[in-house]
C-alpha cells in the first residue's frame, strides 16, 4: 500500500485515460483523490508527461512529488499509438472534434497504394500541427484562433516516424500502429496520409499504447485507482 510519503518522494502512475476526458481532468481527478482519500497536502506536486486529446484514450504517465522533475525526460521518449483513419473526407480539426468540410474520391485507392504511401512517412518528416491544437501563436493558442475563425500561418516542424504499420484495411477505414518521436501529431499524420494518396483523411480513433518502456497494459483506470487508494493491493 502506497503512503503519503511514497507519493511525495515520487511515483510514476500509469493511467489509462478515458474517452472524452482531457489530460488535465484526469490529473485533477487523481490530485483530489490523493488529497481527500490519502491526506496529501493540497499543494503537492503532480503533473502528466504528455497530453492526450480528449478524443484519444490510453497511456497517460502521471508523476507525483519529486518525480515531477522527470516529466521532461519522459516526454522525450518514443510513443506508440494505434488508431483508425477515415479515408475520403477531411475535417478542420483533422479528427471528430469538428464536422466534415470536404469529401474526396477513394475509388483509386487500393492496398498497394496504401502500403506504398506508408513508406513516404517513415523517418524524419516535416509536419504542420493542426490548427485545433494547444500550441501558441502570438501568445494565443491555435485552437482559439481557429474557433474565432482566424487564419494563421503555422510553421512546419521536424518529427520522426520510427514505425508505421497498417493493421487493417476496410475502406473507408484504415487501422494503423505508429511509433513516433515527441511532438508528433497523429491527427496531422492522418490528414497528410490522405493528401499523399490524392484524397482526404481524418482520425476517428486513437489510443496511446506505449511511452518508452511503459505500456498501457499495466495502466489503471482513473476511477479504479481512486477506489483502490488506501487499500492493500
XYZ file of N, CA and C in Angstrom:
699
model
N 0.845 -1.201 0.000
C 0.000 0.000 0.000
C 0.879 1.248 0.000
N 0.644 2.135 -0.951
C 1.418 3.375 -1.052
C 0.976 4.361 0.030
N 1.958 5.056 0.604
C 1.692 6.022 1.673
C 1.837 7.446 1.151
N 1.478 8.405 2.000
C 1.668 9.825 1.668
C 3.122 10.090 1.311
N 4.016 9.523 2.105
C 5.451 9.726 1.869
C 5.888 9.173 0.515
N 5.317 8.046 0.130
C 5.647 7.459 -1.181
C 5.307 8.422 -2.316
N 4.123 9.013 -2.260
C 3.694 9.920 -3.333
C 4.484 11.225 -3.310
N 4.887 11.679 -2.121
C 5.697 12.889 -2.029
C 7.127 12.632 -2.503
N 7.670 11.457 -2.173
C 9.015 11.097 -2.631
C 9.039 10.930 -4.148
N 7.923 10.506 -4.705
C 7.823 10.411 -6.153
C 7.289 9.088 -6.650
N 6.246 9.161 -7.471
C 5.669 7.989 -8.114
C 5.404 8.323 -9.584
N 5.506 7.300 -10.439
C 5.039 7.423 -11.815
C 3.802 6.539 -11.925
N 2.653 7.165 -12.120
C 1.388 6.444 -12.191
C 1.027 6.201 -13.654
N 0.741 4.948 -13.985
C 0.314 4.605 -15.337
C -1.208 4.603 -15.367
N -1.755 5.595 -16.050
C -3.202 5.787 -16.094
C -3.716 5.544 -17.511
N -4.828 4.832 -17.620
C -5.495 4.622 -18.903
C -6.581 5.690 -19.030
N -6.266 6.757 -19.749
C -7.183 7.902 -19.829
C -8.465 7.524 -20.582
N -9.617 7.824 -19.992
C -10.879 7.505 -20.664
C -11.167 8.446 -21.843
N -12.027 7.991 -22.730
C -12.504 8.809 -23.841
C -13.269 10.016 -23.306
N -13.082 11.148 -23.961
C -13.770 12.419 -23.660
C -13.288 13.098 -22.380
N -12.225 12.600 -21.799
C -11.564 13.287 -20.678
C -10.357 14.033 -21.221
N -10.131 15.247 -20.763
C -8.865 15.911 -21.068
C -7.797 15.344 -20.129
N -6.543 15.481 -20.521
C -5.447 15.039 -19.655
C -5.469 15.811 -18.345
N -5.821 17.093 -18.429
C -5.913 17.951 -17.241
C -6.981 17.428 -16.275
N -8.122 16.997 -16.820
C -9.189 16.448 -15.973
C -8.726 15.184 -15.253
N -8.005 14.338 -15.976
C -7.522 13.089 -15.377
C -6.560 13.369 -14.230
N -5.633 14.303 -14.441
C -4.668 14.656 -13.391
C -5.388 15.268 -12.194
N -6.349 16.129 -12.469
C -7.104 16.758 -11.370
C -7.876 15.735 -10.551
N -8.456 14.748 -11.239
C -9.196 13.685 -10.542
C -8.257 12.931 -9.601
N -7.051 12.625 -10.093
C -6.067 11.933 -9.256
C -5.629 12.808 -8.086
N -5.408 14.082 -8.382
C -4.943 15.012 -7.352
C -5.936 15.096 -6.193
N -7.202 15.284 -6.532
C -8.195 15.430 -5.464
C -8.418 14.123 -4.718
N -8.275 12.994 -5.421
C -8.387 11.697 -4.739
C -7.251 11.515 -3.742
N -6.042 11.877 -4.144
C -4.894 11.743 -3.251
C -5.003 12.685 -2.054
N -5.553 13.856 -2.261
C -5.734 14.820 -1.167
C -6.825 14.343 -0.212
N -7.973 13.955 -0.785
C -9.148 13.673 0.042
C -9.145 12.273 0.652
N -8.547 11.289 -0.036
C -8.600 9.920 0.473
C -7.325 9.504 1.198
N -6.201 10.112 0.794
C -4.935 9.695 1.394
C -4.327 10.769 2.295
N -4.834 12.010 2.163
C -4.371 13.068 3.051
C -3.127 13.797 2.597
N -2.831 13.779 1.290
C -1.692 14.548 0.812
C -1.974 16.040 0.949
N -0.926 16.854 1.138
C -1.130 18.304 1.235
C -1.691 18.856 -0.068
N -2.497 19.907 0.038
C -3.191 20.451 -1.141
C -2.236 20.961 -2.214
N -1.035 21.342 -1.834
C -0.106 21.914 -2.802
C 0.988 20.926 -3.242
N 0.724 19.632 -3.072
C 1.744 18.673 -3.515
C 1.850 18.702 -5.040
N 3.025 18.328 -5.547
C 3.280 18.415 -6.981
C 2.759 17.182 -7.718
N 2.088 17.443 -8.848
C 1.587 16.370 -9.696
C 1.448 16.913 -11.110
N 1.781 16.093 -12.100
C 1.659 16.530 -13.488
C 1.816 15.338 -14.423
N 1.401 15.531 -15.667
C 1.481 14.436 -16.643
C 2.624 14.667 -17.618
N 3.080 13.566 -18.228
C 4.227 13.619 -19.135
C 3.777 13.433 -20.581
N 2.913 14.337 -21.049
C 2.484 14.268 -22.446
C 0.982 14.229 -22.588
N 0.433 15.280 -23.195
C -1.016 15.422 -23.333
C -1.610 14.406 -24.299
N -2.802 13.918 -23.953
C -3.644 13.161 -24.868
C -4.900 13.986 -25.135
N -5.315 14.091 -26.395
C -6.544 14.800 -26.727
C -7.733 14.129 -26.051
N -8.802 14.877 -25.777
C -9.994 14.268 -25.170
C -10.555 13.086 -25.971
N -10.428 13.136 -27.317
C -10.971 12.061 -28.145
C -10.026 10.867 -28.261
N -8.889 10.932 -27.588
C -7.953 9.800 -27.548
C -8.043 9.121 -26.190
N -7.723 7.835 -26.177
C -7.646 7.081 -24.922
C -6.214 6.576 -24.753
N -5.975 5.958 -23.617
C -4.703 5.267 -23.462
C -3.765 5.835 -22.438
N -2.487 5.510 -22.614
C -1.485 5.702 -21.576
C -1.185 7.171 -21.293
N -1.388 7.542 -20.047
C -1.026 8.854 -19.530
C -0.096 8.607 -18.342
N 1.133 9.105 -18.428
C 2.063 8.987 -17.311
C 1.890 10.193 -16.398
N 1.562 9.926 -15.145
C 1.355 10.991 -14.171
C 2.430 10.884 -13.094
N 3.166 11.962 -12.911
C 4.264 11.984 -11.940
C 3.842 12.761 -10.703
N 4.244 12.257 -9.532
C 3.922 12.953 -8.290
C 5.208 13.313 -7.550
N 5.077 14.296 -6.658
C 6.180 14.664 -5.773
C 7.468 14.970 -6.510
N 8.567 14.413 -6.023
C 9.884 14.699 -6.592
C 10.035 14.168 -8.017
N 9.187 13.217 -8.411
C 9.284 12.649 -9.763
C 8.738 13.595 -10.832
N 8.111 14.714 -10.428
C 7.688 15.699 -11.435
C 8.903 16.267 -12.161
N 10.093 16.145 -11.537
C 11.325 16.593 -12.197
C 11.670 15.712 -13.401
N 11.038 14.552 -13.496
C 11.325 13.618 -14.591
C 10.390 13.812 -15.787
N 9.452 14.745 -15.678
C 8.446 14.908 -16.732
C 9.087 15.197 -18.087
N 10.041 16.108 -18.135
C 10.690 16.450 -19.401
C 11.375 15.234 -20.015
N 12.051 14.460 -19.170
C 12.724 13.235 -19.638
C 11.717 12.252 -20.234
N 10.597 12.057 -19.555
C 9.582 11.111 -20.020
C 8.905 11.600 -21.293
N 8.692 12.914 -21.392
C 8.063 13.473 -22.594
C 8.902 13.222 -23.838
N 10.212 13.108 -23.650
C 11.110 12.939 -24.778
C 11.191 11.517 -25.309
N 10.543 10.563 -24.632
C 10.627 9.176 -25.065
C 9.679 8.892 -26.230
N 10.033 7.892 -27.033
C 9.198 7.496 -28.175
C 7.830 7.023 -27.682
N 6.813 7.243 -28.520
C 5.448 6.881 -28.161
C 4.849 5.980 -29.237
N 4.035 5.030 -28.798
C 3.331 4.157 -29.732
C 1.837 4.435 -29.662
N 1.220 4.494 -30.838
C -0.223 4.727 -30.940
C -0.843 3.692 -31.868
N -2.100 3.361 -31.607
C -2.916 2.628 -32.564
C -4.165 3.452 -32.825
N -4.786 3.227 -33.974
C -5.975 4.019 -34.257
C -6.534 3.734 -35.630
N -7.425 4.632 -36.059
C -8.134 4.457 -37.328
C -8.217 5.766 -38.100
N -7.816 5.708 -39.369
C -8.028 6.813 -40.302
C -9.333 6.561 -41.054
N -10.073 7.629 -41.320
C -11.239 7.555 -42.209
C -10.836 8.223 -43.512
N -10.766 7.454 -44.598
C -10.270 7.939 -45.873
C -11.423 8.486 -46.717
N -11.161 9.622 -47.376
C -12.155 10.190 -48.289
C -12.848 11.430 -47.774
N -12.445 11.900 -46.597
C -13.065 13.108 -46.038
C -12.102 13.762 -45.054
N -12.162 15.083 -44.983
C -11.346 15.826 -44.017
C -12.242 16.630 -43.093
N -11.679 17.002 -41.940
C -12.338 17.928 -41.021
C -11.322 19.002 -40.645
N -11.759 20.201 -40.257
C -10.820 21.264 -39.886
C -9.885 20.879 -38.739
N -10.342 20.039 -37.828
C -9.525 19.633 -36.677
C -8.717 18.373 -36.951
N -8.929 17.783 -38.119
C -8.275 16.532 -38.531
C -8.769 15.328 -37.734
N -9.841 15.508 -36.950
C -10.429 14.387 -36.207
C -11.924 14.627 -36.076
N -12.576 13.985 -35.109
C -14.028 14.066 -34.977
C -14.510 15.253 -34.147
N -13.586 16.115 -33.720
C -13.994 17.293 -32.945
C -14.848 18.236 -33.787
N -14.589 18.281 -35.089
C -15.330 19.156 -35.995
C -15.967 18.328 -37.107
N -16.926 18.958 -37.805
C -17.662 18.262 -38.860
C -16.830 18.170 -40.142
N -17.185 17.195 -40.988
C -16.538 17.041 -42.295
C -16.722 18.298 -43.129
N -15.621 18.800 -43.702
C -15.690 20.004 -44.533
C -15.449 19.723 -46.016
N -14.791 18.584 -46.332
C -14.556 18.225 -47.725
C -14.589 16.715 -47.889
N -15.084 16.269 -49.043
C -15.068 14.842 -49.353
C -14.283 14.611 -50.646
N -13.719 13.408 -50.774
C -12.842 13.079 -51.891
C -13.133 11.661 -52.367
N -12.760 11.390 -53.609
C -12.903 10.047 -54.154
C -11.882 9.106 -53.513
N -12.291 7.844 -53.345
C -11.358 6.820 -52.880
C -11.331 5.638 -53.853
N -11.953 5.803 -55.021
C -12.057 4.687 -55.969
C -10.684 4.240 -56.483
N -9.716 5.153 -56.457
C -8.373 4.824 -56.957
C -7.473 4.205 -55.891
N -7.975 4.119 -54.656
C -7.126 3.656 -53.545
C -7.258 2.150 -53.374
N -6.113 1.470 -53.396
C -6.090 0.035 -53.136
C -4.973 -0.271 -52.137
N -4.813 -1.534 -51.781
C -3.835 -1.911 -50.764
C -2.416 -1.545 -51.180
N -2.117 -1.685 -52.466
C -0.771 -1.356 -52.942
C -0.463 0.115 -52.713
N -1.394 0.991 -53.083
C -1.185 2.432 -52.888
C -1.041 2.761 -51.408
N -1.861 2.151 -50.574
C -1.796 2.415 -49.132
C -0.426 2.055 -48.582
N 0.062 0.866 -48.906
C 1.349 0.425 -48.360
C 2.515 1.212 -48.953
N 2.412 1.621 -50.208
C 3.450 2.455 -50.807
C 3.478 3.828 -50.156
N 2.308 4.361 -49.821
C 2.215 5.685 -49.200
C 2.826 5.677 -47.804
N 2.665 4.579 -47.091
C 3.259 4.453 -45.750
C 4.749 4.772 -45.791
N 5.438 4.303 -46.830
C 6.891 4.470 -46.933
C 7.305 5.933 -46.952
N 6.408 6.812 -47.463
C 6.724 8.249 -47.535
C 6.836 8.889 -46.162
N 6.271 8.233 -45.152
C 6.196 8.851 -43.827
C 7.158 8.227 -42.821
N 7.994 7.322 -43.267
C 8.969 6.717 -42.361
C 10.217 7.580 -42.261
N 10.777 7.677 -41.071
C 11.955 8.512 -40.857
C 11.576 9.935 -40.472
N 12.502 10.859 -40.672
C 12.241 12.258 -40.322
C 11.347 12.901 -41.377
N 10.286 13.552 -40.932
C 9.352 14.201 -41.851
C 9.072 15.623 -41.370
N 8.559 16.444 -42.283
C 8.068 17.776 -41.932
C 6.572 17.671 -41.700
N 6.111 18.231 -40.596
C 4.700 18.130 -40.242
C 4.190 19.456 -39.698
N 2.991 19.837 -40.140
C 2.339 21.017 -39.572
C 1.365 20.576 -38.483
N 1.466 21.168 -37.284
C 0.465 20.865 -36.252
C -0.928 21.275 -36.722
N -1.971 20.620 -36.231
C -3.342 21.012 -36.579
C -3.653 22.417 -36.063
N -4.516 23.128 -36.783
C -4.943 24.448 -36.310
C -5.705 24.310 -34.977
N -6.344 23.155 -34.784
C -7.012 22.888 -33.495
C -6.016 22.188 -32.572
N -5.047 22.942 -32.060
C -4.080 22.404 -31.112
C -3.742 23.480 -30.091
N -3.021 23.085 -29.038
C -2.758 23.997 -27.920
C -1.478 24.807 -28.098
N -0.804 24.615 -29.230
C 0.403 25.406 -29.500
C 0.029 26.883 -29.567
N 0.923 27.736 -29.057
C 0.639 29.169 -29.063
C 1.234 29.873 -30.270
N 0.478 30.799 -30.829
C 0.927 31.670 -31.913
C 0.572 33.096 -31.505
N 1.598 33.943 -31.399
C 1.395 35.320 -30.936
C 0.724 35.349 -29.562
N 1.092 34.390 -28.712
C 0.579 34.362 -27.343
C -0.811 33.782 -27.184
N -1.401 33.314 -28.285
C -2.760 32.755 -28.248
C -2.715 31.326 -28.767
N -3.434 30.423 -28.102
C -3.429 29.031 -28.535
C -4.101 28.897 -29.899
N -3.560 27.994 -30.719
C -4.058 27.856 -32.084
C -5.554 27.555 -32.127
N -6.039 26.715 -31.211
C -7.467 26.386 -31.269
C -8.346 27.599 -30.982
N -7.809 28.576 -30.254
C -8.569 29.795 -30.008
C -8.665 30.625 -31.288
N -7.554 30.679 -32.044
C -7.597 31.331 -33.360
C -8.621 30.634 -34.255
N -8.600 29.295 -34.253
C -9.486 28.519 -35.124
C -10.947 28.748 -34.777
N -11.260 28.731 -33.486
C -12.653 28.896 -33.066
C -13.162 30.309 -33.320
N -12.202 31.261 -33.423
C -12.574 32.649 -33.744
C -12.646 32.871 -35.258
N -12.365 31.811 -36.022
C -12.420 31.927 -37.475
C -11.234 32.651 -38.079
N -10.146 32.746 -37.320
C -8.965 33.470 -37.784
C -8.006 32.526 -38.512
N -7.407 33.017 -39.591
C -6.417 32.250 -40.334
C -5.024 32.636 -39.857
N -4.237 31.641 -39.473
C -2.871 31.904 -39.019
C -1.911 30.997 -39.782
N -0.702 31.478 -39.966
C 0.328 30.692 -40.637
C 1.007 29.788 -39.611
N 1.013 28.491 -39.896
C 1.618 27.517 -38.992
C 2.883 26.969 -39.637
N 3.978 27.003 -38.906
C 5.254 26.545 -39.446
C 5.355 25.019 -39.381
N 6.085 24.445 -40.343
C 6.369 23.021 -40.310
C 7.325 22.721 -39.162
N 7.209 21.513 -38.626
C 8.120 21.043 -37.587
C 8.697 19.696 -37.993
N 9.923 19.448 -37.570
C 10.546 18.150 -37.820
C 10.048 17.142 -36.784
N 9.690 15.967 -37.271
C 9.312 14.893 -36.367
C 9.778 13.583 -36.998
N 9.803 12.524 -36.212
C 10.317 11.251 -36.726
C 9.303 10.134 -36.515
N 9.004 9.423 -37.600
C 8.155 8.233 -37.533
C 9.075 7.024 -37.575
N 9.209 6.338 -36.456
C 10.110 5.191 -36.358
C 9.500 3.938 -36.995
N 8.206 3.744 -36.758
C 7.493 2.593 -37.323
C 6.099 3.047 -37.728
N 5.607 2.519 -38.857
C 4.277 2.854 -39.341
C 3.733 1.604 -40.019
N 2.768 0.986 -39.362
C 2.239 -0.298 -39.824
C 0.732 -0.190 -40.043
N 0.255 -0.687 -41.184
C -1.173 -0.777 -41.443
C -1.654 -2.131 -40.935
N -2.627 -2.143 -40.046
C -3.065 -3.381 -39.411
C -4.430 -3.869 -39.905
N -5.179 -2.991 -40.576
C -6.473 -3.408 -41.137
C -6.857 -2.432 -42.231
N -7.345 -2.963 -43.350
C -7.862 -2.125 -44.430
C -9.301 -2.544 -44.701
N -10.232 -1.649 -44.435
C -11.652 -1.874 -44.705
C -12.221 -0.519 -45.129
N -11.792 -0.083 -46.322
C -12.125 1.271 -46.774
C -13.607 1.580 -46.610
N -13.916 2.771 -46.100
C -13.037 3.933 -45.955
C -12.167 3.961 -44.686
N -12.143 2.877 -43.911
C -11.353 2.870 -42.678
C -10.034 2.130 -42.867
N -8.977 2.668 -42.241
C -7.672 2.023 -42.210
C -7.170 2.070 -40.770
N -6.868 0.909 -40.211
C -6.276 0.847 -38.868
C -4.757 0.863 -38.978
N -4.096 1.432 -37.975
C -2.646 1.596 -38.038
C -2.011 1.446 -36.665
N -0.691 1.263 -36.690
C 0.136 1.344 -35.484
C 1.333 2.208 -35.839
N 1.627 3.192 -34.991
C 2.718 4.136 -35.254
C 3.592 4.258 -34.011
N 4.900 4.245 -34.217
C 5.858 4.594 -33.163
C 6.555 5.863 -33.624
N 6.528 6.897 -32.801
C 6.982 8.216 -33.256
C 7.702 8.973 -32.149
N 8.330 10.056 -32.538
C 9.070 10.900 -31.600
C 8.142 11.885 -30.900
N 8.696 12.546 -29.911
C 7.993 13.617 -29.213
C 7.527 14.672 -30.224
N 6.334 15.206 -29.998
C 5.859 16.309 -30.823
C 5.127 15.905 -32.084
N 4.975 14.594 -32.316
C 4.245 14.132 -33.496
C 2.746 14.260 -33.261
N 2.055 14.805 -34.242
C 0.591 14.882 -34.192
C 0.022 13.789 -35.094
N -0.652 12.815 -34.506
C -1.231 11.735 -35.303
C -2.388 12.277 -36.142
N -3.060 13.302 -35.670
C -4.113 13.940 -36.490
C -3.526 14.509 -37.777
N -2.368 15.145 -37.661
C -1.706 15.679 -38.854
C -1.249 14.547 -39.772
N -0.786 13.454 -39.178
C -0.396 12.287 -39.969
C -1.596 11.765 -40.753
N -2.757 11.725 -40.125
C -3.975 11.278 -40.809
C -4.274 12.174 -42.010
N -4.232 13.478 -41.790
C -4.521 14.442 -42.859
C -3.512 14.298 -43.998
N -2.238 14.257 -43.654
C -1.182 14.189 -44.671
C -1.211 12.858 -45.415
N -1.588 11.795 -44.738
C -1.653 10.479 -45.367
C -2.719 10.465 -46.463
N -3.872 11.034 -46.144
C -4.934 11.106 -47.148
C -4.527 11.956 -48.336
N -3.899 13.083 -48.041
C -3.448 14.000 -49.100
C -2.425 13.323 -50.001
N -1.535 12.529 -49.423
C -0.496 11.842 -50.192
C -1.088 10.800 -51.145
N -2.310 10.364 -50.880
C -2.986 9.406 -51.759
C -3.961 10.111 -52.704
N -3.807 11.450 -52.819
C -4.708 12.259 -53.658
C -6.163 12.089 -53.229
N -6.354 12.106 -51.931
C -7.690 12.016 -51.357
C -7.688 12.856 -50.083
N -8.488 12.476 -49.126
C -8.518 13.151 -47.835
C -8.591 12.112 -46.732
N -8.356 12.527 -45.507
C -8.420 11.592 -44.384
C -8.537 12.373 -43.085
N -9.189 11.754 -42.113
C -9.157 12.300 -40.761
C -9.158 11.153 -39.762
N -8.774 11.477 -38.543
C -8.611 10.493 -37.473
C -9.947 10.259 -36.775
N -10.356 8.994 -36.663
C -11.628 8.714 -35.976
C -11.441 7.900 -34.705
N -10.240 7.398 -34.463
C -9.950 6.697 -33.204
C -8.455 6.749 -32.947
N -8.086 6.925 -31.677
C -6.669 6.970 -31.319
C -6.478 6.462 -29.898
N -5.461 5.621 -29.739
C -5.121 5.091 -28.422
C -3.609 5.075 -28.286
N -3.110 5.679 -27.205
C -1.674 5.619 -26.938
C -1.386 4.354 -26.134
N -0.509 3.524 -26.680
C -0.262 2.219 -26.086
C 1.056 2.133 -25.330
N 2.046 2.967 -25.724
C 3.343 2.931 -25.042
C 3.975 4.319 -24.993
N 4.731 4.556 -23.925
C 5.654 5.690 -23.828
C 6.966 5.101 -23.329
N 7.976 5.080 -24.189
C 9.217 4.408 -23.827
C 8.936 2.956 -23.484
N 9.369 2.522 -22.306
C 9.135 1.134 -21.877
C 7.830 0.961 -21.107
N 7.091 2.031 -20.920
C 5.815 1.949 -20.191
C 4.698 1.549 -21.157
N 3.871 0.573 -20.736
C 2.844 0.001 -21.600
C 1.462 0.169 -20.976
N 0.482 0.481 -21.811
C -0.875 0.712 -21.316
C -1.479 -0.549 -20.687
N -0.953 -1.724 -21.025
C -1.499 -2.942 -20.410
C -1.272 -2.961 -18.905
N -0.325 -2.149 -18.434
C -0.055 -2.059 -16.999
C -0.721 -0.836 -16.355
N -1.543 -0.123 -17.133
C -2.168 1.113 -16.647
C -3.481 0.823 -15.930
N -3.902 1.784 -15.133
C -5.117 1.672 -14.327
C -6.108 2.759 -14.711
N -7.365 2.406 -14.737
C -8.425 3.394 -14.944
C -8.435 4.380 -13.769
N -8.722 5.639 -14.051
C -8.708 6.679 -13.013
C -9.638 6.324 -11.859
N -10.839 5.876 -12.186
C -11.830 5.569 -11.154
C -11.385 4.393 -10.290
N -10.815 3.369 -10.926
C -10.331 2.202 -10.170
C -9.160 2.604 -9.271
N -8.278 3.467 -9.791
C -7.166 3.966 -8.973
C -7.707 4.647 -7.716
N -8.717 5.485 -7.892
C -9.310 6.209 -6.758
C -9.921 5.229 -5.757
N -10.638 4.218 -6.257
C -11.293 3.251 -5.384
C -10.279 2.443 -4.568
N -9.110 2.197 -5.165
C -8.093 1.363 -4.509
C -7.169 2.129 -3.569
N -7.267 3.454 -3.558
C -6.401 4.238 -2.690
C -6.602 3.838 -1.228
N -5.507 3.580 -0.569
C -5.585 3.232 0.834
C -5.827 1.750 1.097
N -6.047 0.976 -0.017
C -6.251 -0.450 0.141
C -4.938 -1.188 -0.097
N -4.851 -2.379 0.452
C -3.698 -3.254 0.204
C -3.974 -3.999 -1.091
N -3.227 -3.657 -2.179
C -3.495 -4.290 -3.476
C -2.217 -4.877 -4.041
